[in-house]
PDB file of C-alpha atoms in Angstrom:
ATOM      1  CA  PRO A   1     225.976 128.522 118.486  1.00 48.00           C
ATOM      2  CA  LEU A   2     227.476 126.865 121.462  1.00 49.00           C
ATOM      3  CA  PRO A   3     230.731 124.930 120.814  1.00 51.00           C
ATOM      4  CA  THR A   4     230.692 121.166 119.211  1.00 59.00           C
ATOM      5  CA  GLY A   5     229.985 118.697 121.983  1.00 58.00           C
ATOM      6  CA  TRP A   6     228.050 120.792 124.386  1.00 52.00           C
ATOM      7  CA  PRO A   7     224.624 119.201 125.034  1.00 54.00           C
ATOM      8  CA  ALA A   8     222.966 122.313 124.065  1.00 52.00           C
ATOM      9  CA  TYR A   9     219.661 120.756 122.981  1.00 51.00           C
ATOM     10  CA  SER A  10     219.321 117.768 125.164  1.00 54.00           C
ATOM     11  CA  GLY A  11     218.278 117.300 128.603  1.00 58.00           C
ATOM     12  CA  VAL A  12     218.120 119.917 131.189  1.00 57.00           C
ATOM     13  CA  ILE A  13     219.904 122.846 129.225  1.00 59.00           C
ATOM     14  CA  ARG A  14     217.483 122.296 126.451  1.00 63.00           C
ATOM     15  CA  ASP A  15     214.495 122.035 128.460  1.00 69.00           C
ATOM     16  CA  ARG A  16     215.417 125.250 130.327  1.00 72.00           C
ATOM     17  CA  SER A  17     216.159 127.424 127.445  1.00 82.00           C
ATOM     18  CA  VAL A  18     214.074 130.032 125.854  1.00 87.00           C
ATOM     19  CA  VAL A  19     213.552 131.703 122.890  1.00 88.00           C
ATOM     20  CA  TYR A  20     211.240 134.701 122.746  1.00 88.00           C
ATOM     21  CA  PHE A  21     209.540 136.770 119.634  1.00 89.00           C
ATOM     22  CA  ALA A  22     209.915 133.427 117.578  1.00 89.00           C
ATOM     23  CA  GLY A  23     208.190 133.628 114.314  1.00 88.00           C
ATOM     24  CA  ASN A  24     208.110 135.262 110.988  1.00 86.00           C
ATOM     25  CA  ALA A  25     206.842 138.667 109.947  1.00 88.00           C
ATOM     26  CA  SER A  26     206.539 137.462 106.231  1.00 89.00           C
ATOM     27  CA  GLY A  27     204.210 134.471 106.563  1.00 89.00           C
ATOM     28  CA  ALA A  28     204.184 131.116 108.381  1.00 90.00           C
ATOM     29  CA  ASP A  29     207.544 129.648 109.857  1.00 91.00           C
ATOM     30  CA  SER A  30     209.225 127.231 107.466  1.00 92.00           C
ATOM     31  CA  PRO A  31     209.864 123.705 108.418  1.00 94.00           C
ATOM     32  CA  SER A  32     213.630 124.478 109.377  1.00 93.00           C
ATOM     33  CA  GLU A  33     212.300 127.441 111.594  1.00 93.00           C
ATOM     34  CA  ILE A  34     209.853 125.428 113.251  1.00 95.00           C
ATOM     35  CA  THR A  35     212.603 122.556 113.893  1.00 93.00           C
ATOM     36  CA  ALA A  36     214.926 125.171 115.459  1.00 91.00           C
ATOM     37  CA  GLU A  37     212.482 126.809 117.550  1.00 93.00           C
ATOM     38  CA  ALA A  38     211.144 123.305 118.797  1.00 93.00           C
ATOM     39  CA  ARG A  39     214.813 122.653 119.914  1.00 89.00           C
ATOM     40  CA  TYR A  40     214.350 125.113 122.878  1.00 89.00           C
ATOM     41  CA  GLY A  41     212.648 124.153 125.975  1.00 89.00           C
ATOM     42  CA  ILE A  42     209.982 127.036 125.726  1.00 92.00           C
ATOM     43  CA  ALA A  43     209.333 128.675 122.511  1.00 94.00           C
ATOM     44  CA  GLY A  44     207.788 132.089 123.164  1.00 93.00           C
ATOM     45  CA  LEU A  45     205.828 133.153 120.245  1.00 95.00           C
ATOM     46  CA  GLY A  46     205.842 136.776 118.916  1.00 91.00           C
ATOM     47  CA  TRP A  47     203.236 139.540 118.024  1.00 89.00           C
ATOM     48  CA  GLN A  48     204.810 139.605 114.447  1.00 88.00           C
ATOM     49  CA  LEU A  49     203.562 136.085 113.277  1.00 89.00           C
ATOM     50  CA  SER A  50     202.413 136.773 109.738  1.00 90.00           C
ATOM     51  CA  ASN A  51     202.392 140.335 110.632  1.00 86.00           C
ATOM     52  CA  VAL A  52     202.691 141.253 106.784  1.00 87.00           C
ATOM     53  CA  PRO A  53     200.446 138.973 104.886  1.00 90.00           C
ATOM     54  CA  SER A  54     197.706 139.424 107.506  1.00 89.00           C
ATOM     55  CA  ASN A  55     197.798 143.255 107.633  1.00 87.00           C
ATOM     56  CA  ASN A  56     198.467 143.102 111.382  1.00 85.00           C
ATOM     57  CA  SER A  57     195.350 140.670 112.113  1.00 90.00           C
ATOM     58  CA  ASN A  58     194.413 137.322 113.095  1.00 93.00           C
ATOM     59  CA  LEU A  59     197.257 136.625 115.397  1.00 94.00           C
ATOM     60  CA  GLU A  60     195.377 134.219 117.533  1.00 95.00           C
ATOM     61  CA  HIS A  61     195.092 131.918 114.056  1.00 95.00           C
ATOM     62  CA  PHE A  62     198.792 132.122 113.619  1.00 95.00           C
ATOM     63  CA  GLU A  63     199.791 131.542 117.182  1.00 96.00           C
ATOM     64  CA  ALA A  64     197.675 128.063 117.198  1.00 97.00           C
ATOM     65  CA  ALA A  65     198.987 126.930 113.844  1.00 96.00           C
ATOM     66  CA  THR A  66     202.430 127.776 115.085  1.00 96.00           C
ATOM     67  CA  ALA A  67     201.775 125.930 118.367  1.00 97.00           C
ATOM     68  CA  THR A  68     200.428 123.011 116.619  1.00 97.00           C
ATOM     69  CA  ALA A  69     203.618 122.743 114.432  1.00 97.00           C
ATOM     70  CA  LEU A  70     206.016 123.169 117.070  1.00 97.00           C
ATOM     71  CA  LYS A  71     204.297 120.478 119.441  1.00 97.00           C
ATOM     72  CA  ALA A  72     204.249 118.192 116.373  1.00 97.00           C
ATOM     73  CA  ALA A  73     207.921 118.746 115.791  1.00 96.00           C
ATOM     74  CA  ARG A  74     208.674 118.133 119.635  1.00 94.00           C
ATOM     75  CA  PRO A  75     205.804 117.278 121.914  1.00 95.00           C
ATOM     76  CA  GLY A  76     207.885 118.197 124.942  1.00 92.00           C
ATOM     77  CA  VAL A  77     208.485 121.928 123.838  1.00 94.00           C
ATOM     78  CA  LYS A  78     206.603 124.401 126.035  1.00 94.00           C
ATOM     79  CA  VAL A  79     204.843 127.034 123.979  1.00 96.00           C
ATOM     80  CA  MET A  80     204.049 130.730 125.287  1.00 95.00           C
ATOM     81  CA  VAL A  81     202.215 133.592 123.783  1.00 96.00           C
ATOM     82  CA  THR A  82     202.925 137.392 123.886  1.00 93.00           C
ATOM     83  CA  ARG A  83     200.312 139.685 125.333  1.00 94.00           C
ATOM     84  CA  ASP A  84     200.682 143.268 125.534  1.00 91.00           C
ATOM     85  CA  THR A  85     200.479 145.303 128.987  1.00 88.00           C
ATOM     86  CA  GLN A  86     199.880 149.068 128.953  1.00 87.00           C
ATOM     87  CA  VAL A  87     199.307 149.305 125.117  1.00 88.00           C
ATOM     88  CA  ILE A  88     197.832 146.995 123.087  1.00 91.00           C
ATOM     89  CA  GLY A  89     198.335 146.606 119.496  1.00 88.00           C
ATOM     90  CA  ILE A  90     195.669 145.556 116.703  1.00 90.00           C
ATOM     91  CA  PHE A  91     197.463 142.438 115.990  1.00 91.00           C
ATOM     92  CA  TRP A  92     194.684 140.272 117.797  1.00 93.00           C
ATOM     93  CA  ASN A  93     191.085 139.790 116.584  1.00 94.00           C
ATOM     94  CA  SER A  94     190.303 140.348 120.309  1.00 94.00           C
ATOM     95  CA  THR A  95     191.701 143.788 120.610  1.00 94.00           C
ATOM     96  CA  ARG A  96     189.894 144.859 117.258  1.00 93.00           C
ATOM     97  CA  ALA A  97     186.468 143.543 118.791  1.00 95.00           C
ATOM     98  CA  ALA A  98     187.332 145.537 122.020  1.00 96.00           C
ATOM     99  CA  LEU A  99     188.323 148.659 120.143  1.00 95.00           C
ATOM    100  CA  ALA A 100     185.095 148.447 118.156  1.00 96.00           C
ATOM    101  CA  SER A 101     182.718 147.677 120.728  1.00 97.00           C
ATOM    102  CA  HIS A 102     184.023 148.938 123.715  1.00 98.00           C
ATOM    103  CA  PRO A 103     186.051 152.064 123.221  1.00 97.00           C
ATOM    104  CA  GLU A 104     185.900 152.858 126.831  1.00 97.00           C
ATOM    105  CA  TYR A 105     188.055 150.323 127.547  1.00 98.00           C
ATOM    106  CA  PHE A 106     191.147 152.425 126.246  1.00 97.00           C
ATOM    107  CA  LEU A 107     192.307 155.680 127.473  1.00 97.00           C
ATOM    108  CA  LEU A 108     190.289 158.468 125.497  1.00 97.00           C
ATOM    109  CA  ASP A 109     191.682 161.532 124.000  1.00 96.00           C
ATOM    110  CA  PRO A 110     190.403 164.349 125.892  1.00 94.00           C
ATOM    111  CA  LYS A 111     189.718 166.431 122.755  1.00 94.00           C
ATOM    112  CA  THR A 112     188.005 163.708 120.667  1.00 96.00           C
ATOM    113  CA  GLY A 113     186.744 161.328 123.053  1.00 96.00           C
ATOM    114  CA  LYS A 114     187.830 158.520 121.015  1.00 96.00           C
ATOM    115  CA  PRO A 115     190.644 156.126 122.113  1.00 97.00           C
ATOM    116  CA  ILE A 116     194.124 157.277 121.609  1.00 96.00           C
ATOM    117  CA  VAL A 117     195.672 155.658 118.591  1.00 93.00           C
ATOM    118  CA  GLU A 118     199.660 156.116 118.108  1.00 91.00           C
ATOM    119  CA  PRO A 119     201.940 154.330 115.571  1.00 88.00           C
ATOM    120  CA  TRP A 120     204.116 151.364 116.778  1.00 83.00           C
ATOM    121  CA  GLY A 121     206.947 150.542 114.820  1.00 77.00           C
ATOM    122  CA  SER A 122     206.552 146.955 113.463  1.00 74.00           C
ATOM    123  CA  PRO A 123     207.266 145.217 110.063  1.00 73.00           C
ATOM    124  CA  THR A 124     204.384 146.468 108.623  1.00 70.00           C
ATOM    125  CA  LYS A 125     205.281 150.252 109.701  1.00 74.00           C
ATOM    126  CA  ASN A 126     203.288 152.128 112.108  1.00 78.00           C
ATOM    127  CA  THR A 127     200.853 149.521 113.560  1.00 85.00           C
ATOM    128  CA  PRO A 128     198.086 151.290 115.400  1.00 89.00           C
ATOM    129  CA  LYS A 129     198.206 150.899 119.312  1.00 91.00           C
ATOM    130  CA  SER A 130     196.009 152.207 122.082  1.00 94.00           C
ATOM    131  CA  TRP A 131     196.396 152.246 125.792  1.00 96.00           C
ATOM    132  CA  LEU A 132     194.391 150.128 127.918  1.00 96.00           C
ATOM    133  CA  ASN A 133     192.571 152.035 130.643  1.00 97.00           C
ATOM    134  CA  PHE A 134     192.904 149.718 133.854  1.00 97.00           C
ATOM    135  CA  THR A 135     190.832 151.952 135.966  1.00 98.00           C
ATOM    136  CA  ASN A 136     187.844 150.779 133.896  1.00 98.00           C
ATOM    137  CA  PRO A 137     186.754 147.515 135.948  1.00 98.00           C
ATOM    138  CA  ALA A 138     185.379 146.185 132.494  1.00 98.00           C
ATOM    139  CA  ALA A 139     188.488 146.834 130.892  1.00 98.00           C
ATOM    140  CA  THR A 140     190.429 145.181 133.400  1.00 97.00           C
ATOM    141  CA  ALA A 141     188.271 142.127 133.418  1.00 97.00           C
ATOM    142  CA  TRP A 142     188.403 142.027 129.432  1.00 97.00           C
ATOM    143  CA  TRP A 143     192.184 142.262 129.748  1.00 97.00           C
ATOM    144  CA  GLU A 144     192.453 139.432 132.499  1.00 97.00           C
ATOM    145  CA  GLU A 145     189.623 136.814 131.201  1.00 96.00           C
ATOM    146  CA  VAL A 146     189.868 137.284 127.397  1.00 96.00           C
ATOM    147  CA  PHE A 147     193.006 138.658 126.302  1.00 96.00           C
ATOM    148  CA  ILE A 148     195.338 136.949 129.058  1.00 95.00           C
ATOM    149  CA  GLY A 149     192.966 134.432 130.545  1.00 94.00           C
ATOM    150  CA  GLU A 150     192.006 132.739 127.114  1.00 95.00           C
ATOM    151  CA  ALA A 151     195.869 132.483 126.054  1.00 95.00           C
ATOM    152  CA  LEU A 152     196.631 131.161 129.563  1.00 94.00           C
ATOM    153  CA  ALA A 153     193.938 128.432 128.841  1.00 95.00           C
ATOM    154  CA  GLN A 154     195.168 127.577 125.547  1.00 96.00           C
ATOM    155  CA  TYR A 155     199.081 127.449 125.660  1.00 96.00           C
ATOM    156  CA  ASP A 156     201.854 126.673 128.180  1.00 94.00           C
ATOM    157  CA  GLY A 157     202.205 130.285 129.380  1.00 93.00           C
ATOM    158  CA  VAL A 158     202.168 133.893 128.226  1.00 93.00           C
ATOM    159  CA  TYR A 159     204.691 136.620 128.399  1.00 91.00           C
ATOM    160  CA  THR A 160     204.282 140.194 128.123  1.00 89.00           C
ATOM    161  CA  ASP A 161     205.447 143.262 126.060  1.00 84.00           C
ATOM    162  CA  CYS A 162     204.751 146.935 126.385  1.00 80.00           C
ATOM    163  CA  ALA A 163     205.707 150.113 124.502  1.00 76.00           C
ATOM    164  CA  CYS A 164     206.472 151.489 128.104  1.00 81.00           C
ATOM    165  CA  GLU A 165     205.650 155.157 127.157  1.00 87.00           C
ATOM    166  CA  ASP A 166     203.116 157.573 128.182  1.00 91.00           C
ATOM    167  CA  PRO A 167     199.952 158.330 125.898  1.00 94.00           C
ATOM    168  CA  PRO A 168     199.723 162.010 124.715  1.00 93.00           C
ATOM    169  CA  GLY A 169     197.227 164.231 126.425  1.00 94.00           C
ATOM    170  CA  ILE A 170     196.636 162.143 129.478  1.00 96.00           C
ATOM    171  CA  ASP A 171     197.351 164.119 133.037  1.00 95.00           C
ATOM    172  CA  ALA A 172     199.731 162.742 135.532  1.00 96.00           C
ATOM    173  CA  ALA A 173     197.295 161.890 138.107  1.00 97.00           C
ATOM    174  CA  THR A 174     195.258 159.675 135.439  1.00 97.00           C
ATOM    175  CA  LEU A 175     198.428 157.867 134.500  1.00 96.00           C
ATOM    176  CA  ALA A 176     199.565 157.162 138.112  1.00 96.00           C
ATOM    177  CA  ALA A 177     196.037 155.658 138.671  1.00 97.00           C
ATOM    178  CA  VAL A 178     196.224 153.468 135.444  1.00 96.00           C
ATOM    179  CA  ARG A 179     199.772 152.446 136.167  1.00 95.00           C
ATOM    180  CA  ALA A 180     198.557 151.464 139.904  1.00 96.00           C
ATOM    181  CA  ALA A 181     195.477 149.631 138.746  1.00 97.00           C
ATOM    182  CA  ALA A 182     197.407 147.751 135.878  1.00 95.00           C
ATOM    183  CA  GLN A 183     199.811 146.436 138.249  1.00 95.00           C
ATOM    184  CA  ALA A 184     196.952 145.167 140.634  1.00 96.00           C
ATOM    185  CA  SER A 185     195.669 143.344 137.607  1.00 96.00           C
ATOM    186  CA  VAL A 186     199.125 141.802 136.532  1.00 94.00           C
ATOM    187  CA  ASP A 187     199.472 140.502 140.037  1.00 94.00           C
ATOM    188  CA  ARG A 188     196.038 138.788 140.107  1.00 95.00           C
ATOM    189  CA  VAL A 189     196.904 137.203 136.526  1.00 93.00           C
ATOM    190  CA  ALA A 190     200.383 136.091 137.837  1.00 91.00           C
ATOM    191  CA  GLN A 191     198.588 134.541 141.219  1.00 90.00           C
ATOM    192  CA  ARG A 192     196.232 132.608 138.764  1.00 85.00           C
ATOM    193  CA  ALA A 193     198.846 131.468 136.489  1.00 79.00           C
ATOM    194  CA  ALA A 194     201.253 130.160 139.433  1.00 77.00           C
TER     195      ALA A 194
END
């Protein structure tokens, strides 16, 4: 905490302060947690919201409920949500739906032809993650319009997270192409959000 007497949560300092990855993995934030998070200028909700009781699912629901509670606690708070780049976890129902109906949106294991799935450490231990194939225009459109776009339409902003590691079994040329396409996609989203 800041020293007594500092105007930490009022005026300019409050409005320019940010908390990232706010939220509880064990369930909904308590009223005292909501009050504490709402004191910041921007509350960046994390992917771990209600991670344990929901079995890594329905994050969109928990984001909306937490955002509503934060705005009720302090209407001036800005609420951002996290969205993954490079690899995408199964926390969001939109990701689960894409994996089920469009496996080609993700990098495929050359041996099995199925999306590469690796464990991502989380409060529920080894949550499945897959790498988005940004060289597939349909996957890029899904990421920009659904995964990111719907969040931008609902919240004050989006911040990104990544595992920042290469998938196993994918050659260097493919990875370079995916990275270049991913950067172009991120740049388009940033221009639209500005």
